[in-house]
Short mmCIF file of C-alpha atoms in Angstrom, two decimals:
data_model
loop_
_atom_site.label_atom_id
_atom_site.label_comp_id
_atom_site.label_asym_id
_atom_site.label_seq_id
_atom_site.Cartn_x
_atom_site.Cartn_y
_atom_site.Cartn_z
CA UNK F 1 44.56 -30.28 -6.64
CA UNK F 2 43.89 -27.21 -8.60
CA UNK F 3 40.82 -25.27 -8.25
CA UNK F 4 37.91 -24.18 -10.97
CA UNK F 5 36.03 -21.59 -11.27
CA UNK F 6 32.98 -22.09 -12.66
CA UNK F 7 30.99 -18.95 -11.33
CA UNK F 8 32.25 -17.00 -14.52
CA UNK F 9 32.63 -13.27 -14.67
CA UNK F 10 29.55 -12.43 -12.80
CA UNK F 11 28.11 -10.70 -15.56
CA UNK F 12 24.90 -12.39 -16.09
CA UNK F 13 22.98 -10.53 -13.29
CA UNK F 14 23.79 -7.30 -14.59
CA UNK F 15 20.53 -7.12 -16.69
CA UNK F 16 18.02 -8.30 -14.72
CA UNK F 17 19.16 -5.94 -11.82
CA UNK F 18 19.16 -2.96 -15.03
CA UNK F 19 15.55 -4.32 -15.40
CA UNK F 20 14.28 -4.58 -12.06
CA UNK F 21 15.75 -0.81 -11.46
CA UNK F 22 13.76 0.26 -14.46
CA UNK F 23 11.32 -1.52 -13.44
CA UNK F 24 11.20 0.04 -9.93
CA UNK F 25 11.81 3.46 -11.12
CA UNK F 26 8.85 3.09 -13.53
CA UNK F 27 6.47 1.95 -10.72
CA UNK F 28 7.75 5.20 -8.54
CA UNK F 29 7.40 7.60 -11.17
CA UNK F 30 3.24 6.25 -11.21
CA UNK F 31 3.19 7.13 -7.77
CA UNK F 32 4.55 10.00 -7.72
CA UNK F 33 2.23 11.21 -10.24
CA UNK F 34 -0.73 9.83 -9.03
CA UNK F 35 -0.13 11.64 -5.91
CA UNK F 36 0.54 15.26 -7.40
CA UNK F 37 -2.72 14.96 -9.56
CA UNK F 38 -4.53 15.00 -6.53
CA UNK F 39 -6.52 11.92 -7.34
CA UNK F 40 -9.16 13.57 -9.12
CA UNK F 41 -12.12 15.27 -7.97
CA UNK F 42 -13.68 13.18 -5.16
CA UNK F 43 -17.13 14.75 -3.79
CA UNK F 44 -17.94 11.70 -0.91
CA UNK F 45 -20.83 12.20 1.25
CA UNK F 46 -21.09 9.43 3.97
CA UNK F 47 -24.47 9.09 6.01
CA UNK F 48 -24.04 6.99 9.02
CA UNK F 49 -26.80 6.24 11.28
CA UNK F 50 -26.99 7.79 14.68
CA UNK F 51 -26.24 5.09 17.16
CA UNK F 52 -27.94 5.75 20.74
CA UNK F 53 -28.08 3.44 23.93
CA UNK F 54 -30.98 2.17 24.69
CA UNK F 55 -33.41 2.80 27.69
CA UNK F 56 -32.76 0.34 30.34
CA UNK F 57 -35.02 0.55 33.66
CA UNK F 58 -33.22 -0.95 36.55
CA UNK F 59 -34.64 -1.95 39.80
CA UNK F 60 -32.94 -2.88 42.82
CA UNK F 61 -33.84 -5.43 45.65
CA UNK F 62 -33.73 -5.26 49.31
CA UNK F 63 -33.78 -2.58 51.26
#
């Protein structure tokens, strides 16, 4: 019995991996300079209400 191979050269991935490298390097290269332009000028002011317990009178039994 003689064997086939029918996987071919292996060449037909080659581009999509080229295109999901580009692809990747593309989306790093954004980050990257997102990051270094400092993401603008953000002036944030957050007011958050003072939380306090409340007054609980407790009296005890017996004696």
């Amino acid at each position: 019995m003689a064997d086939v191979n029918t996987r071919g050269t292996g060449r037909g991935t080659s581009g999509s991996t080229m295109l999901l490298g580009l692809l990747l390097l593309v989306v790093l290269v954004l980050v990257v300079w997102l990051v270094m332009r400092g993401g603008g000028d953000a002036n944030v002011e957050v007011n958050v209400p003072r939380v306090e317990t409340p007054d609980v009178e407790v009296k005890s039994s017996g004696g």
